[in-house]
Amino acid sequence: MKHITTLFICSLLFVTQTNFGQITQEDPEITKMISEIKADNLEITVKKLVSFGTRHTLSDTKSKTRGIGAAQQWVKSEFEKYALESGGRLTSIIDYFTVKADGKRIATDSQLGNVMATLKGTDPSDNRVLIISGHLDSRVTDVMDAKSDAPGANDDGSGVAAMMELAKIMSKRAFPYSIIFVAVTGEEQGLYGARHLAEVAKKGNWNIIAMLNNDMIGNSLSSGTKLRDNTQVRVFSEATPYLETNEEAKMRVLTNRDNDSPSRQLARYIKATTNQYVAQLDINLVYRNDRFLRGGDHTPFSQNGFTAIRFCEMNENFDHQHQDLRTEDNIKYGDLPEFMDFEYLRKVAASNLATLANLAGAPNAPQNVGIEVKDLTNFSTLTWTASKTTNVYGYQILIRETSDNSWQKAVFVKDTKATIPYSKDNFLFAVQAIDELGHASLPVFPIPIR
Ligand SMILES: [Zn+2]
């Protein structure tokens, strides 16, 4: 890949990208971190999680060996091990909270807990936060059955194992701002853990740049249709922000922004970053918040106005999801490690790592991004105010046709204003800030300036 300094010869430079528009050089440190993710380690973690018998939200909290309590303590103890190599920057807690009986999936008032590790950023003036999650709880056929074995290997041992593997690898490194690694609880009972964390974040005014929910990312064979594919993973992102105001809705319609919500920008960013760093894995962008009529742990974050997406395997296997362990008509039911594809899980974990590390190194996104509309012209002029962070090397204007799902071209500029020979009638744009190593911020969609 072309070194970025060679792009610096002229102040305005056009590069046609074959792959999704971002001009970035490869950061060898990200490649190194990805090489440290091992399928074998992920398998060991998943099997350890399964060994707690059940991790049902309402299962035993006192036993040292069985139930959600033992699983929480174990995840916490692993975080503490990683902390030893983090130079004191990784700290962990079990964030307990009480949920009231809801007459549905919570029978009595219960104390739940999210196990959370925070890798503190090195720049105290930078309040940005990244979050990666999986859900620790598991279930069988009856969602209220807290006693039967509920291995939850893939749902969601896979997401928790990926999150923990990243915590271990990334906490040995330093990033300017903070990354939160969390095993939430209560997903199967109604997204309780994620909702609690999203509400804490909202109250605390957390500056969350991106929230990555990983739920079922380790199975590559579909039930029924028997599709086998370990080269694609779905990323779900909302089209219209939940908290969109009437004014914003008007502006969305005026600017044809239906496919450019912040979460959609994040999804595209993941696709581009994965394409750059992870061999044999493609991001399948699904244009909905989650699967049809279903939700996940990113949903409460979306509902609180944060930029959040869900990673989920391409093909689900319903024989191994939410099932009592049994064999019927020669079909073995249940969410067991033997049905998982740990090489696939490794690749999806790598996609998460590349995304987090790229974002964590990136400057703040440009502010007040606008597009001039006072004159009729076949050129487009974009302006923005400089990113507040100091590590800005330049900016990229991303360009795509209105019918395309990924950025097709990128224009690199050093200034905070650029005029490009692409008509705003025919193309969509966004602007992102990049640092010297090519780490890019999330792209920002421009609003009209009159
Ligand atoms: Zn799940």
mmCIF file of C-alpha atoms and ligand atoms in Angstrom, residues 135 155-156 187-188 215-216 310, ligand 1:
data_model
loop_
_atom_site.group_PDB
_atom_site.id
_atom_site.type_symbol
_atom_site.label_atom_id
_atom_site.label_comp_id
_atom_site.label_asym_id
_atom_site.label_seq_id
_atom_site.Cartn_x
_atom_site.Cartn_y
_atom_site.Cartn_z
ATOM 1 C CA HIS A 135 -23.220 -11.350 26.990
ATOM 2 C CA ASP A 155 -24.518 -17.704 22.404
ATOM 3 C CA ASP A 156 -22.710 -15.939 23.709
ATOM 4 C CA GLU A 187 -29.457 -10.360 27.637
ATOM 5 C CA GLU A 188 -31.763 -13.324 27.299
ATOM 6 C CA ASP A 215 -23.447 -11.867 19.955
ATOM 7 C CA MET A 216 -23.074 -15.265 18.264
ATOM 8 C CA ARG A 310 -23.921 -5.719 16.280
HETATM 9 ZN ZN ZN B 1 -27.171 -13.948 22.382
#
